[in-house]
Amino acid sequence: MTDRLKGMAGIRISGWGVALPEKVVTNEDLSKTLDTSNEWILERSGIAERRIGGTTSGLAVEAGKLALESAGLEPHDIDLLILATTTPDDQVPATSSKVQHELALTCGAMDVNAACSGFVYSLVAGSGFLHAGCNRILVIGSETLSRFTDWQDRSTAILFGDGAGAVVLESSSDGGELLGWDLSSSGELRDLLYCSIGGKIHMAGSEVFRKAVIAMANSGKASIANAGIAPEEISLVIPHQANIRIIETSLKRLGIPLEKAVWVGDKYANTSAASIPIALAHALDNGQVKENDVILLVGFGAGMTSASAVIKWGEIND
Ligand code: COA
């Protein structure tokens, strides 16, 4: 990344919200129809259960509404909606336009598909739009992966879930900053993880695992270097919630202790572009984010894409 593209001063996440379908599907439930077990899934992935149901736009609207409420904003205050999703309601129009209408937003709206890296891609893009003159941007990650899951395939059915997470991103002078970021794509790896139009998700699990560890570590390193800080200065990591073992191994490579990572994948599984905002909201609601904290968001996904951002948290007024 050139200096020209480095972090832009003055951002703040002023509101957040999460939406999850009510239906809980446990590992035990899956083992009734698949040749698998709770022990196998827990040991290999760290996942215990997932939520299934809803629509991508419906979950996005619910999470978006909560984010607006918690930021104390009205729909007309938002200058842009960015919806990260890999499971849109329709091929055309973009799901974001439906969400814009249902939230009564009076601004532009667009979908971003960078698979599980989509939320971080959208956050970095959102920061750029703040730099270009927007004041407040609603960034949502929303997915209904269950629609594209082959429920007869034990190697993929155990991994995915549905859900949405949203944040309001504002320009600010409270000390919050995007210190560094990194986005990448390796299109030659398409066949490792894909879903053709009208098809179901196909994945070469152990190969994806290996690539994911490298991608998370490399992207995290690049963002930390761009931020001009040392790994020890990272207070909290919000990783993509695909597999606790991927997080463990990649953080080891980054020299960051696992205790600094937020893990909610045990309850919600891999919700693709929704997983990072869901985990971030969890950390915020649990008081894990403190004033002046330096937070690393890092994800990877089909593409294969990877994305990371180092954010300095500003003042906390409550
Ligand atoms: N229950 C029981 N056994 C299973 C199983 C399941 N749900 N799924 C696969 N197996 C079997 C395999 O058939 C294989 O059997 P074999 O040795 O007789 O051939 C064995 O378990 C080992 O399979 P492998 O794929 O090597 O296991 P793994 O330790 O790599 O774990 C994943 C499998 C899918 C959990 C792991 O590879 C993974 O998480 N990969 C990354 C997936 C991911 O994150 N995708 C999303 C990217 S955004």
Coordinates of C-alpha atoms and ligand atoms in Angstrom, one line a residue:
M1 CA 0.0 0.0 0.0
T2 CA 1.4 3.4 -0.9
D3 CA 1.4 6.3 1.6
R4 CA -1.3 7.9 -0.5
L5 CA -3.6 5.0 0.4
K6 CA -2.8 4.9 4.0
G7 CA -5.3 5.4 6.8
M8 CA -7.5 8.4 6.9
A9 CA -7.9 10.4 10.1
G10 CA -11.1 10.8 12.1
I11 CA -13.5 7.9 12.1
R12 CA -15.8 6.7 14.8
I13 CA -18.2 3.7 15.1
S14 CA -21.1 5.4 16.8
G15 CA -23.7 2.7 16.7
W16 CA -24.0 -1.0 16.1
G17 CA -26.6 -3.8 16.0
V18 CA -27.0 -7.5 15.4
A19 CA -29.8 -9.6 14.0
L20 CA -30.0 -13.4 14.4
P21 CA -32.7 -15.8 13.4
E22 CA -34.5 -17.4 16.3
K23 CA -34.0 -21.0 15.2
V24 CA -30.9 -22.6 16.8
V25 CA -29.4 -25.7 15.1
T26 CA -27.0 -27.6 17.4
N27 CA -24.3 -30.0 16.4
E28 CA -26.5 -32.7 18.0
D29 CA -29.3 -31.7 15.6
L30 CA -26.9 -32.1 12.6
S31 CA -25.7 -35.4 13.8
K32 CA -29.2 -36.8 13.4
T33 CA -29.1 -36.4 9.7
L34 CA -25.3 -36.4 8.9
D35 CA -22.5 -38.9 9.7
T36 CA -20.9 -36.6 12.2
S37 CA -20.9 -35.8 16.0
N38 CA -20.9 -32.9 18.3
E39 CA -17.4 -33.9 19.5
W40 CA -15.9 -33.9 16.0
I41 CA -17.4 -30.6 15.0
L42 CA -16.4 -28.9 18.3
E43 CA -12.9 -30.2 18.2
R44 CA -12.2 -29.4 14.5
S45 CA -13.9 -26.0 14.3
G46 CA -15.0 -24.8 17.8
I47 CA -18.6 -24.4 16.6
A48 CA -21.3 -25.7 18.9
E49 CA -24.4 -24.3 17.2
R50 CA -25.7 -21.9 14.5
R51 CA -28.8 -19.8 13.8
I52 CA -30.8 -20.6 10.6
G53 CA -33.5 -18.6 8.9
G54 CA -34.7 -15.2 7.7
T55 CA -33.7 -13.3 4.6
T56 CA -30.6 -11.3 3.9
S57 CA -32.5 -8.0 3.5
G58 CA -34.7 -8.8 6.6
L59 CA -31.8 -9.5 8.9
A60 CA -29.9 -6.4 7.5
V61 CA -32.9 -4.2 8.2
E62 CA -33.2 -5.5 11.7
A63 CA -29.5 -5.0 12.4
G64 CA -29.4 -1.6 10.6
K65 CA -32.4 -0.3 12.7
L66 CA -30.6 -1.2 15.9
A67 CA -27.4 0.5 14.8
L68 CA -29.3 3.7 13.9
E69 CA -31.1 3.6 17.3
S70 CA -27.9 3.1 19.2
A71 CA -26.2 5.9 17.3
G72 CA -29.2 8.2 18.1
L73 CA -29.7 8.9 14.4
E74 CA -32.7 9.2 12.0
P75 CA -32.7 7.5 8.6
H76 CA -32.1 10.9 6.8
D77 CA -28.9 11.3 8.7
I78 CA -27.2 8.5 6.7
D79 CA -25.3 9.5 3.6
L80 CA -24.6 6.0 2.2
L81 CA -25.5 2.4 2.8
I82 CA -22.9 -0.3 2.1
L83 CA -24.2 -3.9 2.4
A84 CA -21.6 -6.6 2.4
T85 CA -23.2 -9.9 1.4
T86 CA -22.4 -13.0 -0.6
T87 CA -26.0 -14.2 -0.4
P88 CA -28.2 -11.5 -1.9
D89 CA -32.0 -11.8 -2.0
D90 CA -32.1 -11.4 -5.8
Q91 CA -29.6 -11.4 -8.6
V92 CA -30.9 -7.9 -9.5
P93 CA -31.6 -5.4 -7.9
A94 CA -28.9 -5.1 -5.2
T95 CA -30.2 -6.2 -1.8
S96 CA -29.0 -2.9 -0.4
S97 CA -31.7 -1.0 -2.4
K98 CA -34.4 -3.1 -0.6
V99 CA -32.7 -2.4 2.7
Q100 CA -32.4 1.3 1.9
H101 CA -36.2 1.4 1.2
E102 CA -37.2 -0.6 4.3
L103 CA -35.0 1.5 6.6
A104 CA -36.4 4.7 4.9
L105 CA -32.8 5.9 4.2
T106 CA -32.6 8.8 1.7
C107 CA -29.2 8.0 0.4
G108 CA -27.4 5.8 -2.1
A109 CA -27.0 2.1 -1.5
M110 CA -24.7 -0.6 -2.9
D111 CA -23.8 -4.2 -2.3
V112 CA -20.2 -5.3 -1.8
N113 CA -19.4 -9.0 -2.5
A114 CA -15.9 -9.9 -1.2
A115 CA -17.3 -13.1 0.5
C116 CA -16.3 -13.4 4.1
S117 CA -13.9 -10.4 3.8
G118 CA -16.8 -8.2 2.7
F119 CA -17.4 -6.3 5.9
V120 CA -13.8 -5.2 6.2
Y121 CA -13.7 -4.3 2.5
S122 CA -16.9 -2.2 3.2
L123 CA -15.5 -0.6 6.3
V124 CA -12.3 0.5 4.4
A125 CA -14.5 1.7 1.4
G126 CA -16.7 3.6 3.9
S127 CA -13.7 5.4 5.4
G128 CA -12.8 6.5 1.9
F129 CA -16.4 7.8 1.4
L130 CA -16.1 9.8 4.6
H131 CA -12.9 11.2 3.2
A132 CA -14.7 12.1 0.0
G133 CA -17.4 14.1 1.9
C134 CA -20.0 11.7 3.5
N135 CA -20.6 12.3 7.2
R136 CA -22.3 9.1 8.2
I137 CA -22.3 5.7 6.6
L138 CA -24.3 2.6 7.5
V139 CA -22.2 -0.5 6.9
I140 CA -24.0 -3.8 7.2
G141 CA -22.9 -7.4 6.8
S142 CA -25.8 -9.8 6.3
E143 CA -26.0 -13.4 5.1
T144 CA -28.3 -16.3 4.7
L145 CA -25.8 -19.0 3.9
S146 CA -28.2 -21.8 4.8
R147 CA -29.9 -21.2 1.4
F148 CA -26.7 -22.3 -0.4
T149 CA -25.6 -25.0 2.0
D150 CA -25.8 -28.6 0.9
W151 CA -27.4 -30.1 4.0
Q152 CA -26.3 -33.6 2.9
D153 CA -22.6 -32.6 2.8
R154 CA -21.0 -33.0 6.3
S155 CA -17.8 -31.2 5.3
T156 CA -19.7 -27.9 4.7
A157 CA -23.1 -28.2 6.5
I158 CA -21.4 -28.0 9.9
L159 CA -19.7 -24.7 9.3
F160 CA -22.2 -22.1 8.2
G161 CA -25.0 -19.9 9.8
D162 CA -27.2 -17.0 9.1
G163 CA -27.1 -13.5 10.7
A164 CA -26.4 -9.8 10.3
G165 CA -24.3 -7.1 12.0
A166 CA -24.4 -3.4 11.3
V167 CA -22.3 -0.3 12.3
V168 CA -22.7 3.4 11.8
L169 CA -19.4 4.8 10.7
E170 CA -19.0 8.6 11.2
S171 CA -16.3 11.2 10.5
S172 CA -15.1 12.3 13.9
S173 CA -12.5 14.3 15.8
D174 CA -12.7 12.3 19.0
G175 CA -9.3 10.6 18.4
G176 CA -10.6 7.5 16.5
E177 CA -8.7 6.7 13.4
L178 CA -8.2 4.1 10.7
L179 CA -4.5 3.6 11.2
G180 CA -3.9 1.0 8.5
W181 CA -5.6 -1.5 6.2
D182 CA -4.9 -4.2 3.7
L183 CA -7.2 -5.8 1.0
S184 CA -6.2 -8.6 -1.3
S185 CA -7.6 -11.2 -3.7
S186 CA -6.2 -14.4 -5.3
G187 CA -8.7 -15.2 -8.0
E188 CA -6.7 -18.2 -9.1
L189 CA -7.9 -20.0 -6.0
R190 CA -11.5 -19.8 -7.0
D191 CA -12.1 -23.6 -7.1
L192 CA -11.2 -24.0 -3.4
L193 CA -14.4 -22.4 -2.3
Y194 CA -17.3 -21.5 -4.7
C195 CA -21.0 -21.5 -5.2
S196 CA -22.1 -21.4 -8.9
I197 CA -25.3 -19.6 -9.7
G198 CA -28.2 -21.8 -8.7
G199 CA -25.8 -24.2 -7.0
K200 CA -24.6 -25.0 -3.5
I201 CA -21.3 -24.2 -1.7
H202 CA -18.3 -26.4 -2.6
M203 CA -15.2 -26.3 -0.5
A204 CA -11.8 -28.1 -0.3
G205 CA -11.8 -27.8 3.5
S206 CA -8.2 -28.6 4.5
E207 CA -6.7 -26.6 1.6
V208 CA -8.9 -23.6 2.5
F209 CA -7.8 -24.0 6.1
R210 CA -4.1 -23.8 5.1
K211 CA -4.7 -20.8 2.8
A212 CA -6.8 -19.0 5.4
V213 CA -4.1 -19.2 8.1
I214 CA -1.5 -17.7 5.7
A215 CA -4.0 -15.0 4.4
M216 CA -5.1 -13.9 7.9
A217 CA -1.5 -13.7 9.1
N218 CA -0.2 -11.9 6.0
S219 CA -3.0 -9.4 5.9
G220 CA -2.8 -8.7 9.6
K221 CA 0.9 -8.2 9.3
A222 CA 0.4 -5.8 6.4
S223 CA -2.2 -3.7 8.2
I224 CA -0.1 -3.6 11.4
A225 CA 3.0 -2.5 9.4
N226 CA 0.9 0.2 7.5
A227 CA -0.4 1.4 10.9
G228 CA 3.3 1.8 11.9
I229 CA 2.7 -0.1 15.1
A230 CA 4.0 -3.3 16.7
P231 CA 1.8 -6.4 17.1
E232 CA 2.0 -6.0 20.9
E233 CA 0.1 -2.7 20.6
I234 CA -3.0 -4.5 19.4
S235 CA -5.5 -4.5 22.2
L236 CA -8.2 -6.6 20.7
V237 CA -8.6 -8.8 17.5
I238 CA -12.0 -9.2 15.8
P239 CA -11.3 -12.1 13.4
H240 CA -13.6 -13.7 10.9
Q241 CA -15.4 -16.4 12.8
A242 CA -14.8 -19.4 10.6
N243 CA -12.9 -21.8 12.8
I244 CA -11.2 -21.3 16.2
R245 CA -8.2 -23.3 15.0
I246 CA -7.7 -21.0 12.1
I247 CA -7.8 -18.0 14.5
E248 CA -5.4 -19.7 16.9
T249 CA -2.8 -20.6 14.2
S250 CA -2.9 -17.3 12.4
L251 CA -2.6 -15.3 15.6
K252 CA 0.4 -17.4 16.6
R253 CA 2.0 -16.3 13.3
L254 CA 1.1 -12.7 14.1
G255 CA 2.6 -12.9 17.6
I256 CA -0.7 -11.9 19.2
P257 CA -2.1 -14.0 22.1
L258 CA -5.3 -15.9 21.5
E259 CA -6.8 -14.2 24.6
K260 CA -7.0 -11.0 22.7
A261 CA -9.3 -12.4 20.1
V262 CA -13.1 -12.3 20.2
W263 CA -14.8 -15.7 19.4
V264 CA -18.5 -16.0 19.1
G265 CA -18.3 -18.6 16.4
D266 CA -19.2 -21.3 18.9
K267 CA -22.8 -19.9 19.0
Y268 CA -23.2 -18.5 15.5
A269 CA -20.8 -20.5 13.3
N270 CA -19.4 -18.9 10.1
T271 CA -21.8 -16.1 9.0
S272 CA -19.5 -14.9 6.3
A273 CA -19.6 -11.1 5.9
A274 CA -21.8 -10.8 9.0
S275 CA -19.3 -12.6 11.3
I276 CA -16.9 -9.6 12.0
P277 CA -19.7 -7.1 12.8
I278 CA -21.5 -9.6 15.0
A279 CA -18.3 -10.3 16.9
L280 CA -17.5 -6.6 17.2
A281 CA -20.9 -5.8 18.5
H282 CA -20.5 -8.6 21.1
A283 CA -17.2 -7.1 22.2
L284 CA -18.7 -3.6 22.4
D285 CA -21.8 -4.8 24.4
N286 CA -19.5 -6.7 26.8
G287 CA -17.3 -3.6 27.5
Q288 CA -14.3 -5.3 25.9
V289 CA -13.5 -2.1 23.9
K290 CA -11.8 0.7 25.9
E291 CA -10.8 4.3 25.0
N292 CA -7.7 4.5 22.8
D293 CA -7.7 0.7 22.2
V294 CA -6.1 -0.4 18.9
I295 CA -8.3 -3.1 17.2
L296 CA -7.4 -5.4 14.4
L297 CA -10.2 -6.6 12.3
V298 CA -9.1 -9.4 10.0
G299 CA -10.9 -11.8 7.6
F300 CA -10.5 -14.1 4.6
G301 CA -12.9 -15.8 2.3
A302 CA -13.8 -17.2 -1.1
G303 CA -12.0 -15.5 -3.9
M304 CA -9.8 -16.1 -2.1
T305 CA -9.9 -12.7 -0.6
S306 CA -8.5 -11.3 2.6
A307 CA -8.9 -8.0 4.4
S308 CA -7.8 -6.3 7.6
A309 CA -8.0 -3.0 9.2
V310 CA -6.3 -1.5 12.3
I311 CA -8.6 1.0 14.0
K312 CA -7.8 3.2 16.9
W313 CA -10.8 3.7 19.1
G314 CA -11.5 7.3 20.2
E315 CA -13.3 8.7 23.2
I316 CA -16.0 6.6 24.8
N317 CA -18.8 8.8 26.3
D318 CA -21.5 7.0 28.2
Ligands
COA1 N1 -17.9 -35.2 10.7 C1 -17.0 -36.2 10.8 N2 -16.0 -36.4 9.9 C2 -15.9 -35.5 9.0 C3 -16.7 -34.4 8.8 C4 -17.7 -34.2 9.8 N3 -18.6 -33.2 9.8 N4 -16.3 -33.6 7.8 C5 -15.2 -34.3 7.3 N5 -15.0 -35.4 8.0 C6 -13.9 -36.4 7.7 C7 -13.4 -36.4 6.3 O1 -14.2 -37.1 5.5 C8 -12.0 -37.0 6.6 O2 -12.2 -38.4 6.6 P1 -11.0 -39.4 6.0 O3 -9.8 -39.1 6.7 O4 -11.6 -40.7 6.2 O5 -11.0 -39.0 4.5 C9 -11.6 -36.5 7.9 O6 -12.8 -36.1 8.6 C10 -10.6 -35.4 7.9 O7 -11.1 -34.4 7.0 P2 -10.4 -33.0 6.9 O8 -11.1 -32.2 5.9 O9 -8.9 -33.2 6.7 O10 -10.6 -32.4 8.4 P3 -10.1 -31.1 9.0 O11 -9.4 -31.3 10.2 O12 -9.4 -30.2 7.9 O13 -11.4 -30.3 9.4 C11 -12.8 -28.6 8.4 C12 -12.4 -30.0 8.4 C13 -13.8 -28.3 7.3 C14 -13.4 -28.3 9.8 C15 -11.5 -27.7 8.2 O14 -10.8 -28.1 7.1 C16 -11.9 -26.2 8.0 O15 -12.4 -25.6 8.9 N6 -11.5 -25.7 6.8 C17 -11.7 -24.3 6.5 C18 -13.1 -24.1 6.2 C19 -13.5 -22.6 6.2 O16 -13.1 -21.9 7.0 N7 -14.3 -22.3 5.2 C20 -14.8 -21.0 5.1 C21 -13.8 -20.0 4.6 S1 -14.4 -18.4 4.7

